[in-house]
Coordinates of C-alpha atoms and ligand atoms in Angstrom, one line a residue:
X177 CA 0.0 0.0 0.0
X178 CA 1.4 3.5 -1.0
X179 CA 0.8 6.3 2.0
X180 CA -0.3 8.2 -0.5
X181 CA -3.7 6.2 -0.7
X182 CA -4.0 5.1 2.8
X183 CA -3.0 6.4 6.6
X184 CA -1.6 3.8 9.7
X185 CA -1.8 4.7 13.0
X186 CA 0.1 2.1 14.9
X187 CA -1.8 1.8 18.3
X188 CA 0.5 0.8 21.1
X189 CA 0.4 0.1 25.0
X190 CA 1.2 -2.2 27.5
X191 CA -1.9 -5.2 28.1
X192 CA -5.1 -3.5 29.5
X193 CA -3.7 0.4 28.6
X194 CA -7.2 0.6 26.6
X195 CA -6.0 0.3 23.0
X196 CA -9.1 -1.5 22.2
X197 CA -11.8 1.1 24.0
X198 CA -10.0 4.2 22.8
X199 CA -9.7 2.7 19.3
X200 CA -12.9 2.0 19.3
X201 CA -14.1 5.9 19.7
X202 CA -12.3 6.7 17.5
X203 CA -13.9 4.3 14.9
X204 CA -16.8 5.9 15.3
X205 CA -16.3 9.7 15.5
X206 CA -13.4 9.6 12.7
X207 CA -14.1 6.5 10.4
X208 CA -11.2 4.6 10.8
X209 CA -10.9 0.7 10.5
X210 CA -9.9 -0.5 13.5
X211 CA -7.5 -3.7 13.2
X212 CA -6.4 -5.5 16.5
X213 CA -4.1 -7.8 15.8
X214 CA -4.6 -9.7 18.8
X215 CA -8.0 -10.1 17.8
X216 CA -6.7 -11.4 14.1
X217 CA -4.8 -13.8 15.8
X218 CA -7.4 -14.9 18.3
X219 CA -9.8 -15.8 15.4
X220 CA -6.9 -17.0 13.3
X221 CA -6.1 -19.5 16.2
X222 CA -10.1 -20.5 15.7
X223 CA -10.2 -21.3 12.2
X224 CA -10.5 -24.7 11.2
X225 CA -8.1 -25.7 8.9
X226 CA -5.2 -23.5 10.3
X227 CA -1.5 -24.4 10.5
X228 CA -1.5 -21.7 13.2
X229 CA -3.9 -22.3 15.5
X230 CA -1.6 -24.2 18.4
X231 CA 1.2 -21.7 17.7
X232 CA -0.7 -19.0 18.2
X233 CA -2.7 -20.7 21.5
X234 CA 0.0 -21.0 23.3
X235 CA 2.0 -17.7 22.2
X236 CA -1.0 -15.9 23.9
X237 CA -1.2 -18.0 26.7
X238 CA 2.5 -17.5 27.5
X239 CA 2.2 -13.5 26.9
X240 CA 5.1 -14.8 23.9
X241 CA 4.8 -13.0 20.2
X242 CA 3.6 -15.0 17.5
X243 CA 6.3 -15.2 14.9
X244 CA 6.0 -11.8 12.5
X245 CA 5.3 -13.5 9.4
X246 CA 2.2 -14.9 10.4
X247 CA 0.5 -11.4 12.1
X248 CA 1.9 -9.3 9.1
X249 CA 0.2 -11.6 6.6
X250 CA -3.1 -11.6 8.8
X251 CA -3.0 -7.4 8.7
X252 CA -1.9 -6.9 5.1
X253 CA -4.9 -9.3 4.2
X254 CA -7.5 -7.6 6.3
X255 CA -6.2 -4.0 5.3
X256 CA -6.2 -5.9 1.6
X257 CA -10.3 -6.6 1.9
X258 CA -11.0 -3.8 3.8
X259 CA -9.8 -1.4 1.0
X260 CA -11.3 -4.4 -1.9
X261 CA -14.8 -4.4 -0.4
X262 CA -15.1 -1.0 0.7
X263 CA -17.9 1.7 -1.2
X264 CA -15.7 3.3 -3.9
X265 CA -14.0 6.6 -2.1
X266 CA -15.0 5.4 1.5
X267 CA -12.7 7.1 3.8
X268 CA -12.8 4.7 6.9
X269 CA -11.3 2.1 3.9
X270 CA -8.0 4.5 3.6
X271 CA -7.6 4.6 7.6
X272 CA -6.2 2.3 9.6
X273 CA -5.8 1.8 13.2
X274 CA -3.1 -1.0 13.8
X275 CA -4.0 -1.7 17.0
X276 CA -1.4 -3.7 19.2
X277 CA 1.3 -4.2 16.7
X278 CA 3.9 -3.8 16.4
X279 CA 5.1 -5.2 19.5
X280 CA 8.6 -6.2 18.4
X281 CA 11.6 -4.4 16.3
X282 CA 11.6 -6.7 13.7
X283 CA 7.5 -6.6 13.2
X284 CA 7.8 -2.7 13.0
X285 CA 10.8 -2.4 10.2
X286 CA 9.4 -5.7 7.8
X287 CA 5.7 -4.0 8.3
X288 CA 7.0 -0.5 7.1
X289 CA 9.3 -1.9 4.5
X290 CA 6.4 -4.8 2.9
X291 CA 3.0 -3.4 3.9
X292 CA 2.6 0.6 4.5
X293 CA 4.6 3.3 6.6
X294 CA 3.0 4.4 9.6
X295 CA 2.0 8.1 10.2
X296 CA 2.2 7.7 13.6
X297 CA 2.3 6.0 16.6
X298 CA -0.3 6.4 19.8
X299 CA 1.1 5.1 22.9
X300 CA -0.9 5.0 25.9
X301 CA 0.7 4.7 28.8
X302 CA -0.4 3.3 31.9
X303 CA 1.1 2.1 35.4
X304 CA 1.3 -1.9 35.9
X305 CA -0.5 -1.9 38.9
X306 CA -3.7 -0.2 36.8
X307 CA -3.5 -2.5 34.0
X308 CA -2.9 -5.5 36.3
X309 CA -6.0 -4.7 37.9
X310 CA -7.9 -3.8 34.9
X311 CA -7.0 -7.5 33.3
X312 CA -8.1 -9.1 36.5
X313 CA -11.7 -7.7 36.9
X314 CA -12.1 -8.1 32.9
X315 CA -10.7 -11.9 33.2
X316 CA -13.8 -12.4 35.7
X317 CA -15.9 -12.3 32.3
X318 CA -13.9 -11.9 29.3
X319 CA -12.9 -16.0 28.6
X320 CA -9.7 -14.4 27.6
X321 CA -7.1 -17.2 27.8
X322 CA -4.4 -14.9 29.1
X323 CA -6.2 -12.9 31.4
X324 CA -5.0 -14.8 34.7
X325 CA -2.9 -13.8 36.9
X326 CA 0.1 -15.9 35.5
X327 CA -0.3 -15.0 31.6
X328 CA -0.4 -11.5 32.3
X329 CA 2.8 -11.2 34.0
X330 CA 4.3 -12.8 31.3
X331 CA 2.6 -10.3 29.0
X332 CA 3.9 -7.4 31.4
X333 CA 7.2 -8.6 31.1
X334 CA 7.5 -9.3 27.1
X335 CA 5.7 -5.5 27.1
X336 CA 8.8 -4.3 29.3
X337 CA 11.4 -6.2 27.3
X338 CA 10.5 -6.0 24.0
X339 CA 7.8 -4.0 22.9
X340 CA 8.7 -0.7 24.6
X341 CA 11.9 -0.8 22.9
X342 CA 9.4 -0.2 19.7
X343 CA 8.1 2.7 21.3
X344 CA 11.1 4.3 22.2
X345 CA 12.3 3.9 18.6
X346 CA 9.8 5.8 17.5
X347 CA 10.0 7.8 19.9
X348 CA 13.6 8.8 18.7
X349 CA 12.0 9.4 15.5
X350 CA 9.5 11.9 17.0
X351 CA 6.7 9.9 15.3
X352 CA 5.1 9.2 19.1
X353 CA 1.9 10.7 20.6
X354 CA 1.9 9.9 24.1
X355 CA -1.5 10.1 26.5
X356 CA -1.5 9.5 29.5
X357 CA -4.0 6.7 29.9
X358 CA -4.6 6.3 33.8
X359 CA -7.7 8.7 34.2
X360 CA -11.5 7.6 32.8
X361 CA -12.1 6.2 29.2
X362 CA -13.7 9.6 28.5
X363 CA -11.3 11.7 29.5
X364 CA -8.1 9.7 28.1
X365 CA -10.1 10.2 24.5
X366 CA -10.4 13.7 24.9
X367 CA -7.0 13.9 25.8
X368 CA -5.9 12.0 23.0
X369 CA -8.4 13.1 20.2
X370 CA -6.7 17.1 21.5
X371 CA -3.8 15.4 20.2
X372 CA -4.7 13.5 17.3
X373 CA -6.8 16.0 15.4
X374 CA -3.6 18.5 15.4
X375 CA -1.1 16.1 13.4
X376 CA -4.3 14.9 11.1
X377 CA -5.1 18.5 10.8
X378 CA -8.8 18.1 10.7
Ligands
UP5_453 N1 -10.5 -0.1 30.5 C1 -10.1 0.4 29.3 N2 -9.8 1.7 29.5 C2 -10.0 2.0 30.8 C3 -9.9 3.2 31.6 N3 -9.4 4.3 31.1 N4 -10.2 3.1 32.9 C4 -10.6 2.0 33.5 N5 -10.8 0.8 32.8 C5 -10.5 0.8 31.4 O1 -9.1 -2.5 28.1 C6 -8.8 -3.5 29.0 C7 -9.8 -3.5 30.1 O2 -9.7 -2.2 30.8 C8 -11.3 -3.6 29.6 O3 -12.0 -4.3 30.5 C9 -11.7 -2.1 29.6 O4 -13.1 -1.9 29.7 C10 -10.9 -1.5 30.7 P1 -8.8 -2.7 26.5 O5 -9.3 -1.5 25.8 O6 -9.2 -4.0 26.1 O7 -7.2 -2.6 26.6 P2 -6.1 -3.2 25.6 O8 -5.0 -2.3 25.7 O9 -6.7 -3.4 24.2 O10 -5.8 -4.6 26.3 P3 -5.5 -6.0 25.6 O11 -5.7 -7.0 26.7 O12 -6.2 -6.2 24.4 O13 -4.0 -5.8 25.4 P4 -2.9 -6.8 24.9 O14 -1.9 -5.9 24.2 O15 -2.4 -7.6 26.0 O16 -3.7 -7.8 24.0 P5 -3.7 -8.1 22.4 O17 -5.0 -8.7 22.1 O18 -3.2 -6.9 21.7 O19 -2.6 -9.3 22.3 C11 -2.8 -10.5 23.0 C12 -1.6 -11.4 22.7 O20 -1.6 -11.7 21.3 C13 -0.2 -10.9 23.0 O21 0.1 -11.1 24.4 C14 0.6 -11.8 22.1 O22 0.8 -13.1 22.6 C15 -0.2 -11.9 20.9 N6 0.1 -10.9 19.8 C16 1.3 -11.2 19.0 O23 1.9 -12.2 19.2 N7 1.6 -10.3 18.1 C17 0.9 -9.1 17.9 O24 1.3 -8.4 17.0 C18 -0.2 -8.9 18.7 C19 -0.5 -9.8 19.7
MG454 MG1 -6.9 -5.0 22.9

């Protein structure tokens, strides 16, 4: 994909920061498409028929990443039908929100080099202790496999070790907008949509 014809937004934060609620939002007040790729893999891991599925089970169980190869083809296909079965000059088609990816150097440079630059990158930042207890009340309903007590320690420590050293390249780059993602859905959006609309200039 040419960034002339579409926009990324790399979404990025440590497990529970509220990618997936503040994405969401922003689906619906701006028209992007919102790709978790947790979420590809999830239903990746589901479908019958795929080489994947045990790989990826027990990557997200362990808090591990699934080898790049396998989430980059999953998001260049879903940005690939997005844009092929979108209404002909559909904005929302052109807009993507990569949400939880990418969570490891290599993911970031082959994704920019094979599938799209990315505009920027929104990192939400939130203490362990916040997220930790976020995870634990959702795991009380969500039938998340890695939300237990266990998993998400690993997932705390593969978001320390590898994944904010993603962020901090970007950082370096000046291609990060940080919020501050602690306070109330509502008010972390209105922080970051303050913040958003100035570098999409709308
Ligand atoms: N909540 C949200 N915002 C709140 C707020 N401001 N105040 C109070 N509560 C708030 O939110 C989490 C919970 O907190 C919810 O109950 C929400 O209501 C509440 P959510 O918006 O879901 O947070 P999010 O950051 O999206 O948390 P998530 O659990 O999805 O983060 P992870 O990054 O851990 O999960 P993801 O699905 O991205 O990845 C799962 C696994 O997939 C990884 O561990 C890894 O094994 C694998 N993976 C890869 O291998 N490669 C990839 O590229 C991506 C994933
Ligand atoms: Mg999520």
């Amino acid at each position: 994909f040419s960034p002339r014809d579409v926009t990324v937004l790399f979404v990025l934060g440590g497990p529970g920061a509220g990618k997936g609620t503040q994405c969401a939002r922003l689906v619906s007040e701006y028209g992007f498409t919102h790709l978790s790729a947790g979420d590809l893999l999830r239903a990746e891991q589901e479908r019958p028929g795929s080489e994947f599925g045990a790989l990826i089970k027990d990557c997200i169980k362990n808090g591990a990443i699934v080898p790049m190869e396998v989430t980059v083809q999953l998001l260049e296909n879903a940005m690939a039908e997005t844009i092929r079965s979108a209404p002909k000059g559909s904005k929302s088609a052109a807009r993507f929100l990569i949400d939880g990816f990418p969570r490891k150097m290599d993911q970031a440079l082959k994704f920019e080099e094979v599938v799209c630059p990315a505009k920027l990158v929104l990192f939400f930042d939130c203490p362990e202790a916040e997220m930790e207890r976020r995870l634990m009340e959702r795991g009380k309903t969500s039938g998340r496999a890695d939300d237990n007590a266990e998993s998400i320690r690993k997932r705390f420590r593969t978001f320390v070790e590898t994944s904010m050293p993603v962020v901090e390249h970007y950082e370096k780059e000046g291609r990060v907008i940080k919020v501050d993602a602690t306070p109330t859905p509502d008010d972390v959006y209105k922080d970051t949509k303050g913040k958003l609309v100035k570098f999409l200039g709308e």
